[in-house]
Coordinates of C-alpha atoms in Angstrom, one line a residue:
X629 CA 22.0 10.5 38.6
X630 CA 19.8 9.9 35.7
X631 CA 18.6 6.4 34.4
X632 CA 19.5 5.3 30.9
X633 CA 16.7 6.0 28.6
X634 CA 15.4 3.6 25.7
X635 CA 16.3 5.9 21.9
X636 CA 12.7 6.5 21.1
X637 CA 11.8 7.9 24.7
X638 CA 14.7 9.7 25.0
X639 CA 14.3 11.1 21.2
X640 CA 10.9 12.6 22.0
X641 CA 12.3 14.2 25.2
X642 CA 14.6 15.6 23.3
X643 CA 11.8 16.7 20.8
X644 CA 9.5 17.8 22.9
X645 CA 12.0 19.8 24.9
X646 CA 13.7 21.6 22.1
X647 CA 10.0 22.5 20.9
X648 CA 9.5 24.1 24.5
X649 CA 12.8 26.1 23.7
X650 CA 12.2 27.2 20.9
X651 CA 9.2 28.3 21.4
X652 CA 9.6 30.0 24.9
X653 CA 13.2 30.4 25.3
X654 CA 15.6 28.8 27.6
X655 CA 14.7 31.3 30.8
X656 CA 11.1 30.8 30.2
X657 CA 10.7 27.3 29.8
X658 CA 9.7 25.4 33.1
X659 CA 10.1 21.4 33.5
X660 CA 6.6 21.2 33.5
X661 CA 6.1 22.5 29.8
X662 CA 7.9 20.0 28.3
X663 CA 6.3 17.5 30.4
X664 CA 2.7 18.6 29.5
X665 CA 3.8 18.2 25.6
X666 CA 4.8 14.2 27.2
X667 CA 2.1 13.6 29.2
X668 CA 4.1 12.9 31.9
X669 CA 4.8 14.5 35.1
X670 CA 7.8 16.6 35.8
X671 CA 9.7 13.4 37.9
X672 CA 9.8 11.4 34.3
X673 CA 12.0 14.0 33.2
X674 CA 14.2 14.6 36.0
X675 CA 14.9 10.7 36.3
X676 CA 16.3 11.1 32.7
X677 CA 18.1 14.5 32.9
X678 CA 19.8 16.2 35.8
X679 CA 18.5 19.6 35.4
X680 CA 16.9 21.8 32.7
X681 CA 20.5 22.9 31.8
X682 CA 21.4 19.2 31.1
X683 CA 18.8 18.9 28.9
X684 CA 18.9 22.0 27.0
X685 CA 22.6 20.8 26.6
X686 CA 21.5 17.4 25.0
X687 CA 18.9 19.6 23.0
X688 CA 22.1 20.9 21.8
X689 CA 24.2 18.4 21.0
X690 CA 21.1 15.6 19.7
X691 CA 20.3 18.8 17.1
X692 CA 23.9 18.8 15.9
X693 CA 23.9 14.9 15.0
X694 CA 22.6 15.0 11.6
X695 CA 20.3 11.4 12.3
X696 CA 18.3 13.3 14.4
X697 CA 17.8 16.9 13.7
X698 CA 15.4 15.8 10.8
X699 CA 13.7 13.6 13.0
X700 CA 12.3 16.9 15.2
X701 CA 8.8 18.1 15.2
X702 CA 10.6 21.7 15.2
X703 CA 10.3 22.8 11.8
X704 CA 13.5 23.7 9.7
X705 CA 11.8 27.3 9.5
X706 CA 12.2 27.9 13.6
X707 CA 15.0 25.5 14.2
X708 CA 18.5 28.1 14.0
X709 CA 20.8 26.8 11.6
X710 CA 24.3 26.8 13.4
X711 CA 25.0 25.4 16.7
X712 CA 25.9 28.7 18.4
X713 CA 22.8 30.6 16.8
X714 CA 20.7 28.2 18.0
X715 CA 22.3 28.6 21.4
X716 CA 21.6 32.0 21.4
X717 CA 18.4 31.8 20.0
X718 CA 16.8 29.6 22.3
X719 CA 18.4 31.7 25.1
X720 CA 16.8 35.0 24.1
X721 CA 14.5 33.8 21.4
X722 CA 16.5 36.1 18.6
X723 CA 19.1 35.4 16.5

């Protein structure tokens, strides 16, 4: 079960991560891409999230919330602009 996470860490998980997924697609990304862009090993994440699924579903949901999906290091130009397009997008890098 993951830990609670302070809001900063967990918002550059979040950033980090949804970089990785962008830029490599969901199948493609490994754990230890988005930790590399941390500088943290693998075991940081997974005491955070449950799986690469559960955090590509919080990738999801923390780019829905308004507050936040400015806040990304993903720029507006690669970032999909609706929820399922980005879903599909970051699955098989098209859309």
């Amino acid at each position: 079960m993951p830990r609670v996470m302070p809001p900063d860490r967990r918002a550059k998980l979040l950033d980090a991560a949804a970089a990785a997924f962008v830029e490599h697609g969901f199948h493609r990304t490994q754990m230890d891409d988005i930790a590399e862009r941390l500088g943290v090993s693998k075991g940081t994440i997974y005491r955070a999230v449950d799986s690469k699924d559960a955090l590509f579903a919080a990738v999801i949901a923390w780019g829905d919330d308004p507050d936040h999906a400015s806040a990304t290091a993903v720029s507006a130009r690669s970032w999909p602009t609706t929820r399922e397009c980005r879903r599909s997008s970051i699955l098989s890098k098209r859309c």
